[in-house]
Short mmCIF file of C-alpha atoms and ligand atoms in Angstrom, two decimals:
data_model
loop_
_atom_site.label_atom_id
_atom_site.label_comp_id
_atom_site.label_asym_id
_atom_site.label_seq_id
_atom_site.Cartn_x
_atom_site.Cartn_y
_atom_site.Cartn_z
CA MET A 1 -1.59 2.47 -7.73
CA SER A 2 -3.39 5.41 -8.64
CA PRO A 3 -1.70 8.26 -10.27
CA VAL A 4 -2.34 11.60 -8.44
CA PHE A 5 -1.67 15.26 -9.66
CA SER A 6 -2.31 17.91 -7.05
CA GLY A 7 -1.13 20.80 -9.18
CA PRO A 8 -3.19 24.15 -9.95
CA PRO A 9 -6.58 23.61 -11.52
CA GLY A 10 -6.22 23.71 -15.39
CA GLU A 11 -2.51 22.98 -15.44
CA ILE A 12 -1.40 19.68 -17.53
CA PRO A 13 0.61 16.91 -15.51
CA VAL A 14 4.00 16.45 -17.11
CA GLY A 15 4.56 13.12 -15.50
CA VAL A 16 2.62 10.68 -13.38
CA ILE A 17 3.11 11.07 -9.85
CA GLU A 18 2.65 8.12 -8.03
CA THR A 19 1.08 7.85 -4.49
CA PRO A 20 4.16 6.40 -2.09
CA ARG A 21 2.87 2.83 -0.65
CA PRO A 22 3.61 2.40 2.85
CA ARG A 23 7.23 0.79 3.66
CA ARG A 24 6.76 -3.07 4.14
CA LEU A 25 8.15 -3.88 7.48
CA ALA A 26 9.15 -7.58 8.46
CA VAL A 27 9.92 -8.51 12.10
CA TYR A 28 12.22 -11.00 12.59
CA PRO A 29 12.51 -11.95 16.50
CA GLY A 30 14.74 -14.43 17.97
CA SER A 31 17.23 -14.99 20.77
CA PHE A 32 20.19 -14.16 18.85
CA ASP A 33 22.70 -15.58 21.09
CA PRO A 34 24.80 -15.01 19.17
CA PRO A 35 23.69 -14.24 15.70
CA HIS A 36 25.20 -16.89 13.27
CA ASN A 37 25.03 -16.97 9.30
CA GLY A 38 21.91 -18.99 9.44
CA HIS A 39 20.26 -15.83 10.65
CA LEU A 40 22.41 -13.46 8.40
CA ASP A 41 20.95 -15.61 5.42
CA ILE A 42 17.55 -14.95 6.53
CA ILE A 43 17.66 -11.22 7.08
CA GLN A 44 19.12 -11.14 3.63
CA ARG A 45 15.89 -13.29 2.16
CA CYS A 46 13.92 -10.67 4.25
CA LEU A 47 15.43 -7.85 2.47
CA SER A 48 14.52 -9.30 -0.87
CA VAL A 49 10.99 -9.12 -0.04
CA PHE A 50 10.50 -6.43 2.17
CA ASP A 51 11.64 -2.58 2.30
CA GLU A 52 12.90 -3.00 5.90
CA VAL A 53 13.53 -5.38 8.51
CA LEU A 54 13.54 -5.08 12.13
CA ILE A 55 15.59 -7.51 14.05
CA ALA A 56 13.88 -8.14 17.67
CA VAL A 57 16.00 -9.67 20.22
CA LEU A 58 14.46 -11.03 23.16
CA VAL A 59 15.61 -10.40 26.60
CA ASN A 60 15.72 -13.50 27.95
CA GLU A 61 17.84 -13.16 31.20
CA GLU A 62 15.89 -16.13 33.00
CA LYS A 63 17.94 -18.31 30.11
CA ALA A 64 21.12 -17.04 31.09
CA PRO A 65 22.40 -16.21 27.78
CA LEU A 66 25.95 -16.12 26.90
CA PHE A 67 25.80 -12.37 25.64
CA THR A 68 23.71 -9.71 27.19
CA ILE A 69 21.09 -7.87 25.37
CA GLU A 70 23.31 -5.14 24.80
CA GLU A 71 26.25 -6.80 23.29
CA ARG A 72 23.67 -8.98 21.09
CA GLN A 73 22.54 -5.87 19.58
CA GLU A 74 26.18 -4.56 19.25
CA MET A 75 27.11 -7.66 17.37
CA PHE A 76 24.47 -7.02 15.01
CA GLY A 77 25.73 -3.24 14.49
CA GLU A 78 29.16 -4.77 13.88
CA ILE A 79 27.83 -7.47 11.26
CA LEU A 80 25.07 -5.05 9.17
CA GLY A 81 27.01 -1.82 9.80
CA ASP A 82 24.79 1.35 9.13
CA ASN A 83 21.99 -0.20 6.69
CA PRO A 84 19.15 1.82 6.63
CA ARG A 85 16.94 -1.11 5.76
CA VAL A 86 17.72 -2.94 9.13
CA ARG A 87 16.94 -1.83 12.65
CA VAL A 88 17.63 -3.66 15.56
CA GLU A 89 15.49 -3.43 18.97
CA SER A 90 15.28 -5.64 22.04
CA PHE A 91 11.91 -6.60 23.50
CA SER A 92 10.59 -8.45 26.57
CA GLY A 93 7.23 -9.97 27.27
CA LEU A 94 5.01 -11.25 24.50
CA LEU A 95 5.99 -11.08 21.17
CA VAL A 96 2.59 -9.88 19.86
CA ASP A 97 2.26 -7.25 21.98
CA PHE A 98 5.76 -5.91 20.46
CA MET A 99 4.18 -6.33 17.12
CA ASP A 100 1.34 -4.41 18.10
CA ARG A 101 3.70 -1.77 19.22
CA VAL A 102 5.46 -1.19 15.77
CA GLY A 103 2.34 -1.89 13.80
CA ALA A 104 0.75 -4.88 12.40
CA VAL A 105 3.30 -6.62 10.33
CA PRO A 106 4.50 -9.90 9.88
CA ILE A 107 6.65 -12.17 11.94
CA VAL A 108 9.45 -13.90 9.98
CA ARG A 109 11.07 -17.29 11.46
CA GLY A 110 13.64 -19.07 9.76
CA LEU A 111 12.58 -23.23 9.33
CA ARG A 112 15.74 -25.02 9.37
CA ALA A 113 14.40 -28.65 8.94
CA LEU A 114 11.08 -30.48 9.91
CA SER A 115 12.27 -30.64 13.31
CA ASP A 116 11.70 -26.71 13.76
CA PHE A 117 8.27 -27.70 12.56
CA ASP A 118 6.24 -28.49 15.31
CA TYR A 119 7.64 -25.75 17.78
CA GLU A 120 7.31 -23.00 15.23
CA PHE A 121 3.52 -24.10 14.01
CA GLN A 122 2.64 -24.14 17.78
CA MET A 123 4.27 -20.90 18.31
CA ALA A 124 2.94 -19.28 15.28
CA LEU A 125 -1.02 -20.34 16.10
CA MET A 126 -0.56 -19.28 19.62
CA ASN A 127 0.76 -15.92 18.47
CA ARG A 128 -2.28 -15.58 16.21
CA ARG A 129 -4.66 -16.75 18.94
CA LEU A 130 -3.10 -13.99 21.04
CA ASN A 131 -3.22 -11.40 18.40
CA PRO A 132 -5.37 -12.21 15.21
CA ARG A 133 -3.75 -9.28 13.47
CA VAL A 134 -0.13 -10.83 13.56
CA GLU A 135 0.95 -13.21 10.80
CA THR A 136 3.86 -15.56 10.70
CA LEU A 137 5.85 -16.01 7.66
CA PHE A 138 8.61 -18.76 7.34
CA MET A 139 11.85 -18.69 5.49
CA MET A 140 14.19 -21.47 4.57
CA PRO A 141 17.92 -20.41 5.36
CA LYS A 142 20.79 -21.69 2.53
CA GLU A 143 20.96 -25.53 3.01
CA GLU A 144 24.55 -25.31 4.08
CA TYR A 145 22.94 -23.47 7.33
CA SER A 146 20.11 -26.46 8.11
CA TYR A 147 21.83 -27.86 11.03
CA LEU A 148 23.17 -24.57 12.64
CA SER A 149 21.87 -23.09 15.84
CA SER A 150 23.37 -20.75 18.08
CA ARG A 151 23.36 -23.46 20.93
CA LEU A 152 25.24 -25.80 18.68
CA ALA A 153 27.65 -23.04 17.32
CA LYS A 154 28.53 -22.27 21.22
CA GLU A 155 28.94 -25.92 22.00
CA ALA A 156 31.27 -26.81 19.23
CA PHE A 157 33.39 -23.74 20.14
CA SER A 158 33.38 -24.11 23.78
CA LEU A 159 34.84 -27.51 23.11
CA GLY A 160 37.42 -26.53 20.69
CA GLY A 161 35.58 -26.92 17.45
CA ASP A 162 36.38 -24.73 14.51
CA ILE A 163 33.20 -22.84 13.72
CA SER A 164 34.64 -20.17 11.26
CA GLY A 165 32.35 -19.85 7.96
CA LEU A 166 29.29 -20.75 10.44
CA VAL A 167 29.45 -17.25 12.24
CA PRO A 168 30.51 -14.00 11.29
CA ALA A 169 34.52 -12.83 12.24
CA SER A 170 33.36 -10.24 14.55
CA VAL A 171 31.12 -12.78 16.40
CA LEU A 172 33.69 -15.32 16.48
CA ALA A 173 36.39 -12.63 18.12
CA ARG A 174 33.56 -12.13 21.09
CA LEU A 175 33.35 -15.77 21.38
CA ARG A 176 37.01 -15.98 21.88
CA ARG A 177 37.01 -13.30 24.37
CA LYS A 178 33.92 -14.88 26.38
CA MET A 179 35.73 -18.27 26.22
CA PRO A 180 39.56 -17.82 26.72
CA ASN A 181 40.26 -21.21 28.07
CA ARG A 182 38.38 -23.42 25.98
CA PRO A 183 40.49 -26.63 24.86
CA GLY A 184 42.68 -26.40 22.06
CA VAL A 185 43.66 -22.78 22.74
O1 LIG B 201 15.64 -17.89 18.69
P1 LIG B 201 14.59 -18.14 19.45
O2 LIG B 201 15.10 -18.48 20.98
O3 LIG B 201 13.99 -19.46 18.69
O4 LIG B 201 13.38 -17.28 19.47
C1 LIG B 201 12.34 -17.76 20.00
C2 LIG B 201 11.43 -16.43 20.08
C3 LIG B 201 12.23 -15.12 20.95
C4 LIG B 201 10.70 -15.88 18.59
C5 LIG B 201 10.44 -16.44 21.32
O5 LIG B 201 10.65 -17.14 22.30
C6 LIG B 201 9.37 -15.65 21.56
O6 LIG B 201 8.54 -14.89 21.09
N1 LIG B 201 9.50 -15.17 23.06
C7 LIG B 201 8.66 -14.06 23.66
C8 LIG B 201 7.60 -14.55 24.40
C9 LIG B 201 6.34 -14.89 23.94
O7 LIG B 201 5.63 -14.08 22.95
N2 LIG B 201 6.54 -16.17 23.43
C10 LIG B 201 5.16 -16.85 22.54
C11 LIG B 201 3.62 -17.25 22.97
S1 LIG B 201 3.31 -18.76 21.95
#
């Protein structure tokens, strides 16, 4: 990075003033219905590489999500608190158009197992075809979350399974409120 001194001519700089580098931003998109610990693991990993993470929650009403878009955004607020390095926004339509609106930054996707690869590979290439400015980066969550998905967490919970340790406590509390009559309660 080039040192810059912008003081009056003839004055000797006391220290080196660095030009500020742009903040590195990653977009982490998904349905997050609901967020689980595998998602949080990826967010932590993003924060170790990027300055800021923008969680982009898909408005997918046609898929009949369990949680509304507002609830999914609120859940991230409850889990992450006021972290100035994390933002949560919703989007609809093409992800690559959303990417253009926020600036050309990478999409980060979690890769849990080989079974994810085919779908993720196709999506990454289609996104790049639609918008060559967009890159996709993959990150692997902790092995203990490699089988975890929102769909399985919801299914196990709805049938009376114990999913503590797989979703944050606040998500578990919201699931209990959504499904008060599940078996074993
Ligand atoms: O958590 P998910 O459901 O696996 O996330 C999928 C998501 C939101 C990344 C994907 O469905 C998406 O980007 N949807 C927006 C529409 C779009 O751009 N589709 C990709 C064209 S290949």
